Coordinates of C-alpha atoms in Angstrom, one line a residue:
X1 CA 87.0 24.1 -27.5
X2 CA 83.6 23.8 -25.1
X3 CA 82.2 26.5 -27.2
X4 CA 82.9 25.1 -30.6
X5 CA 81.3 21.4 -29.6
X6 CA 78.3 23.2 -28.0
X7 CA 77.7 25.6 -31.2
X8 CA 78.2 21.6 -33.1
X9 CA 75.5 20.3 -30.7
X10 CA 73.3 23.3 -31.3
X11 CA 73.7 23.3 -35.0
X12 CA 72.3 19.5 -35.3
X13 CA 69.5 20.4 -32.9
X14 CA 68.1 22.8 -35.3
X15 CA 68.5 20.5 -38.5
X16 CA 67.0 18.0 -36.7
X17 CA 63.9 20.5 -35.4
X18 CA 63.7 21.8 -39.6
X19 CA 63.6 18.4 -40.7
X20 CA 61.0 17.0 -38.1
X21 CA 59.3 20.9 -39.0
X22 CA 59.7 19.7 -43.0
X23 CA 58.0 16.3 -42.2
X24 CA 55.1 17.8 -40.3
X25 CA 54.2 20.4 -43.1
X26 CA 54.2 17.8 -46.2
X27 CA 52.2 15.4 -44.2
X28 CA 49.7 18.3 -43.9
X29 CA 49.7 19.2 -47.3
X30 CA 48.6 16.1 -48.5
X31 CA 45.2 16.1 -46.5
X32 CA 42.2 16.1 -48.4
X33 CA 39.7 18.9 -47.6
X34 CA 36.7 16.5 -48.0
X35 CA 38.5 14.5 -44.5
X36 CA 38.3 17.5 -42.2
X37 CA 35.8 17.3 -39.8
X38 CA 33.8 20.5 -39.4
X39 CA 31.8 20.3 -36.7
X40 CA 30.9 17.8 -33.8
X41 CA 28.7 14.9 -34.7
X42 CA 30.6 14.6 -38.1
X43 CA 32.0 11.7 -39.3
X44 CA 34.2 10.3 -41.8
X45 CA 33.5 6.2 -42.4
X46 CA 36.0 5.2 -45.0
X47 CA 35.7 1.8 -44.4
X48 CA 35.5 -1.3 -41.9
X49 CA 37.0 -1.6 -38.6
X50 CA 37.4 -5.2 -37.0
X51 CA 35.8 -4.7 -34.0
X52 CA 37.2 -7.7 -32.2
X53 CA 38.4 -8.6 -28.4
X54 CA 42.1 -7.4 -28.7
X55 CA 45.3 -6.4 -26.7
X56 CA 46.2 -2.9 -26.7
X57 CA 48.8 -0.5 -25.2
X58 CA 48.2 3.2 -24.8
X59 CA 50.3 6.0 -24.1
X60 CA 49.7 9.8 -23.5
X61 CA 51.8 11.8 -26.0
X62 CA 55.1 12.1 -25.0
X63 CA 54.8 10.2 -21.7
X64 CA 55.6 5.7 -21.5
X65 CA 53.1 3.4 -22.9
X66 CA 51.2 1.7 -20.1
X67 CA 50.6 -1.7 -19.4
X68 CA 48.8 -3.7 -22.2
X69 CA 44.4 -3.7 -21.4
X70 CA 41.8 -6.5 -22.7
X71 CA 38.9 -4.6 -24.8
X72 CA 36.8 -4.1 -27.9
X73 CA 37.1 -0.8 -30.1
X74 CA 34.5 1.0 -28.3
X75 CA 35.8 0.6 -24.4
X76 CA 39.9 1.2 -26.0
X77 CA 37.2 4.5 -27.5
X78 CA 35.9 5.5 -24.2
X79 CA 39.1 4.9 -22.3
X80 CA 41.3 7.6 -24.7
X81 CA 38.7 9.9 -25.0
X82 CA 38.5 10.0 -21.0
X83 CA 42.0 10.0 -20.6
X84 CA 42.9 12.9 -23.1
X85 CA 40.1 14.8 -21.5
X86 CA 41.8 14.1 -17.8
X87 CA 45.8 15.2 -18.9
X88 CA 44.1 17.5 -21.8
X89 CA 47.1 15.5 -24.2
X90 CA 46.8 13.8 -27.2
X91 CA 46.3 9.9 -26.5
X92 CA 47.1 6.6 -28.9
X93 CA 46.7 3.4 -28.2
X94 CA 47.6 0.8 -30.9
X95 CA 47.0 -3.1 -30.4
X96 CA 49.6 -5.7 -29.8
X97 CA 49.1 -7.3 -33.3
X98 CA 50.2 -3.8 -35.4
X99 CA 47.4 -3.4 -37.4
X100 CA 45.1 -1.0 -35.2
X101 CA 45.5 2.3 -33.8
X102 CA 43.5 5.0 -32.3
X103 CA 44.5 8.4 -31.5
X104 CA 42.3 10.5 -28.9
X105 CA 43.0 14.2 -28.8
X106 CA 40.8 16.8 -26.5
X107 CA 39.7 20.1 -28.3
X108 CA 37.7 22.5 -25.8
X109 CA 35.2 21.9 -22.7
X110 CA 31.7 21.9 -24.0
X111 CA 29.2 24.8 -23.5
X112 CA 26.9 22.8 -21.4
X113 CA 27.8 20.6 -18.3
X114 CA 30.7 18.9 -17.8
X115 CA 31.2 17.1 -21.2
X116 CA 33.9 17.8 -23.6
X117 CA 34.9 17.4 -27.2
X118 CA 37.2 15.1 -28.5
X119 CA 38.7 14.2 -31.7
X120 CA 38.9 10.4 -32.5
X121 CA 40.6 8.9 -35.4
X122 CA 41.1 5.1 -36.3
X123 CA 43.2 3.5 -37.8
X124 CA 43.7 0.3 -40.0
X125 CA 46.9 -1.5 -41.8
X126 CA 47.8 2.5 -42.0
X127 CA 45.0 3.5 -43.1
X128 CA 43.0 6.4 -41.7
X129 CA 38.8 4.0 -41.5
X130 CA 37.2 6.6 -38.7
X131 CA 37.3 10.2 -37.5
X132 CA 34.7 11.4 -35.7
X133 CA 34.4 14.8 -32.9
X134 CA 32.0 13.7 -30.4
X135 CA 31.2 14.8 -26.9
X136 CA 32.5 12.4 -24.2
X137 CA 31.1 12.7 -20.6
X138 CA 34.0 11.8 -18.1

C-alpha cells in the first residue's frame, strides 16, 4: 500500500515538473530576437517608466520577500543589482501598488576589477519598458 501512494505522489511530481517544463518553453518561444540583449551597454527602451518615490518589496529567487524599502527606480536598480551580485541569484522586487517590477539577475564577474555584469529588466502594467546588461560595482 506505501509503495502504491508513493509511486501516486511521484507520478504528480513529474506532471507537475512537465507542465511547469511546458510553460517555460512556450514563454521562450514567443521572444522576439530583436529583444535579446547582445552585449553589455545595450539597451532595449520600449517605452516610459514612472520613475516616482514608491514602496517596494524584494525577494531573492526562491527565498521570502523582505521587508517593504522607500525608493525611486534607480536606488530599487542599484539595490538588486548589488544584491544578485552578493547571493549570485536572480532578484525581483515589485512595488506595493502592482504595477512595477524589476528583476536583477548576475551573469559573470567582469574582466577588470571587481565589477560585474548584471542583467536588468523593468517592468510596467506587464509589460517588459527596460532591459539593459550593465556593469555594477558592489
Amino acid at each position: 500500500m506505501k509503495n502504491a501512494a508513493k509511486n501516486k505522489k511521484t507520478g504528480r511530481l513529474l506532471v507537475l515538473a512537465w507542465c511547469l517544463f511546458i510553460l517555460g518553453a512556450a514563454g521562450c518561444a514567443t521572444l522576439d530576437e530583436d529583444l535579446a540583449v547582445s552585449e553589455p551597454g545595450i539597451i532595449l527602451d520600449t517605452g516610459t517608466f514612472t520613475d516616482r518615490e514608491t514602496q517596494w518589496r524584494g525577494m531573492v529567487l526562491g527565498g521570502p520577500f523582505h521587508p517593504p524599502v522607500s525608493g525611486n527606480v534607480q536606488e530599487i536598480s542599484r539595490r538588486a543589482g548589488t544584491e544578485s551580485i552578493r547571493k549570485q541569484m536572480p532578484v525581483v522586487y515589485l512595488s506595493l501598488d502592482g504595477r512595477q517590477r524589476l528583476e536583477a539577475v548576475w551573469l559573470e564577474k567582469g574582466k577588470d576589477g571587481p565589477c560585474h555584469l548584471v542583467r536588468e529588466r523593468r517592468f510596467q502594467d506587464g509589460q517588459l519598458v527596460r532591459e539593459e546588461v550593465k556593469k555594477v560595482c558592489p
